[in-house]
Amino acid sequence: AYFIFKEFDFRQKRIRKHLQALSEGSGDLSRRFSIIRFDEIGRTTNYINAFIQSIADIFQQIKSAIYNVKDSANILNQSLKEEGNVTSGMISSIDNVQDAISKQLEVTENTKKRLDETLQSIINIGSSINDQASVVEQNSAAILEMTESIASVHGLTEEALGIAKELEDTSGKGN
C-alpha cells in the first residue's frame, strides 16, 4: 500500500506542477504527460493532454488570425500609399478592419478568460487529488497498524497455545 501511495503521490505532483506552470502562463503547451498506467490518473492525464492540445490549437488559430489581420492591414496600407489618394471607400474599409480587429481582440480576451477559468478548475482537481492522496495515506497507516496488531495477537495466541500444551503435557504426566 505504501508503494502504491508513493507512485500515486509522485504522479499527481508531476501533473500538478505542470498545470500550475500553465496556469501562471509559464508552461510549455507543447509538453505532454506520459501515461504510465491507464488507471484513474492515467485516464485523467489523457484528458489533460487532450485539453492542453486544444488550448495549443486555439492559441495557434488566434495567432494565425492576428497575423492574417495584420497582413491584411499591411496590404491595405500599401495600397493606400500606391494610390496616393484616400477615398471614402478605403476609409470605410480601414474602419471595418479596425472593427474586425477590435472584435477579434474581444473574442481573444474572452477565450483567455475561459481558458484561465478552466485551468483553475484543473488546479482545483489537482487539489482534490492531493486531498484523496492524504486520505489514502491515512488509511494505509491504519491498515499497517491493524496488521501489526493482528501479528501481535497471533504471536500471543501462539504463545498461549504453547503454554496450554505444556500444561496439558505436565498434567498428563502427573496422573
XYZ file of C-alpha atoms in Angstrom:
175
model
C 0.000 0.000 0.000
C 2.888 2.338 0.799
C 4.486 1.896 -2.626
C 1.142 2.390 -4.371
C 0.667 5.616 -2.450
C 4.207 6.785 -3.272
C 3.654 6.141 -7.007
C 0.265 7.857 -6.888
C 1.725 10.817 -4.996
C 4.657 11.163 -7.437
C 2.372 11.075 -10.473
C -0.127 13.603 -9.149
C 2.658 16.008 -8.028
C 4.161 15.907 -11.529
C 0.752 16.710 -13.072
C 0.092 19.475 -10.554
C 3.471 21.171 -11.210
C 2.905 21.284 -14.966
C -0.681 22.535 -14.561
C 0.478 25.206 -12.133
C 3.107 26.384 -14.638
C 0.430 26.507 -17.343
C -1.953 28.488 -15.143
C 0.790 31.012 -14.368
C 1.486 31.464 -18.069
C 4.977 29.958 -17.987
C 4.028 26.440 -19.046
C 5.040 24.730 -22.259
C 1.934 23.931 -24.325
C 3.935 21.513 -26.483
C 4.791 19.319 -23.473
C 2.582 16.315 -22.769
C 2.431 13.932 -19.841
C 3.422 10.323 -20.361
C 0.772 7.844 -19.328
C 2.359 5.209 -17.092
C -0.775 3.156 -16.470
C -4.287 3.502 -17.776
C -5.862 3.777 -14.300
C -7.773 6.819 -12.962
C -4.699 9.036 -13.045
C -3.771 7.696 -16.479
C -7.219 8.489 -17.860
C -7.170 11.914 -16.202
C -3.714 12.508 -17.673
C -5.027 11.549 -21.109
C -7.837 14.109 -20.780
C -5.413 16.774 -19.579
C -3.125 16.070 -22.566
C -6.105 16.435 -24.914
C -7.127 19.661 -23.172
C -3.604 21.123 -23.432
C -3.552 20.213 -27.133
C -6.888 22.006 -27.581
C -5.504 25.086 -25.848
C -2.392 24.983 -28.044
C -4.581 24.674 -31.157
C -6.724 27.630 -30.070
C -3.647 29.781 -29.444
C -2.281 28.813 -32.855
C -5.589 29.760 -34.503
C -5.594 33.084 -32.657
C -2.015 33.795 -33.731
C -2.853 32.900 -37.292
C -5.932 35.145 -37.259
C -3.918 38.034 -35.821
C -1.226 37.591 -38.469
C -3.900 37.466 -41.172
C -5.473 40.677 -39.895
C -2.037 42.303 -39.633
C -1.142 41.180 -43.166
C -4.468 42.496 -44.437
C -3.847 45.830 -42.734
C -0.332 45.998 -44.232
C -1.689 45.210 -47.696
C -4.367 47.849 -47.285
C -1.805 50.423 -46.127
C 0.458 49.591 -49.074
C -2.436 50.003 -51.463
C -3.212 53.391 -49.943
C 0.409 54.512 -50.388
C 0.478 53.328 -54.006
C -2.788 55.002 -54.841
C -1.820 58.213 -53.124
C -5.485 59.070 -52.666
C -7.571 58.179 -49.710
C -11.124 57.621 -50.793
C -14.121 57.325 -48.563
C -14.414 53.649 -49.539
C -10.887 52.955 -48.315
C -11.530 54.829 -45.075
C -14.624 52.709 -44.636
C -12.558 49.556 -45.278
C -9.979 50.643 -42.702
C -12.770 51.269 -40.218
C -14.113 47.783 -40.949
C -10.665 46.262 -40.402
C -10.317 48.171 -37.146
C -13.752 46.953 -36.084
C -12.756 43.405 -37.003
C -9.526 43.740 -35.008
C -11.468 45.096 -32.028
C -13.940 42.218 -32.245
C -11.084 39.705 -32.601
C -9.389 41.231 -29.569
C -12.615 40.923 -27.584
C -13.012 37.283 -28.647
C -9.366 36.623 -27.755
C -9.799 38.186 -24.312
C -12.985 36.167 -23.700
C -11.212 32.983 -24.797
C -8.305 33.718 -22.473
C -10.722 34.306 -19.604
C -12.444 30.949 -20.258
C -9.069 29.205 -20.501
C -7.973 30.759 -17.202
C -11.190 29.539 -15.569
C -10.674 26.053 -16.988
C -7.059 25.950 -15.807
C -8.233 26.992 -12.346
C -10.711 24.110 -12.417
C -7.887 21.728 -13.296
C -5.826 23.104 -10.405
C -8.820 22.523 -8.133
C -8.972 18.921 -9.402
C -5.272 18.591 -8.543
C -6.027 19.847 -5.047
C -8.803 17.278 -4.763
C -6.360 14.572 -5.840
C -3.994 15.766 -3.094
C -6.806 15.525 -0.553
C -7.607 11.999 -1.736
C -3.931 11.075 -1.519
C -3.912 12.261 2.084
C -6.907 10.038 2.854
C -5.156 7.099 1.156
C -2.062 7.774 3.263
C -4.116 7.860 6.466
C -5.930 4.658 5.508
C -2.612 2.984 4.673
C -1.266 3.909 8.109
C -4.397 2.485 9.760
C -4.075 -0.755 7.752
C -0.427 -1.082 8.764
C -1.360 -0.523 12.396
C -4.101 -3.179 12.182
C -1.680 -5.605 10.508
C 0.815 -5.084 13.325
C -1.963 -5.629 15.900
C -3.053 -8.852 14.182
C 0.540 -10.067 14.105
C 0.892 -9.256 17.816
C -2.367 -11.087 18.663
C -1.222 -14.027 16.535
C 2.075 -14.161 18.434
C 0.299 -14.054 21.801
C -2.110 -16.776 20.641
C 0.807 -18.974 19.577
C 2.477 -18.382 22.956
C -0.755 -19.211 24.862
C -1.192 -22.415 22.829
C 2.381 -23.419 23.686
C 1.772 -22.830 27.417
C -1.533 -24.748 27.247
C 0.258 -27.633 25.554
C 2.960 -27.630 28.237
C 0.293 -27.608 30.981
C -1.558 -30.442 29.309
C 1.665 -32.447 28.957
C 2.586 -31.730 32.589
C -0.865 -32.669 33.929
C -0.863 -35.816 31.800
C 2.455 -36.995 33.351
C 1.220 -36.351 36.900
C -1.792 -38.710 36.506
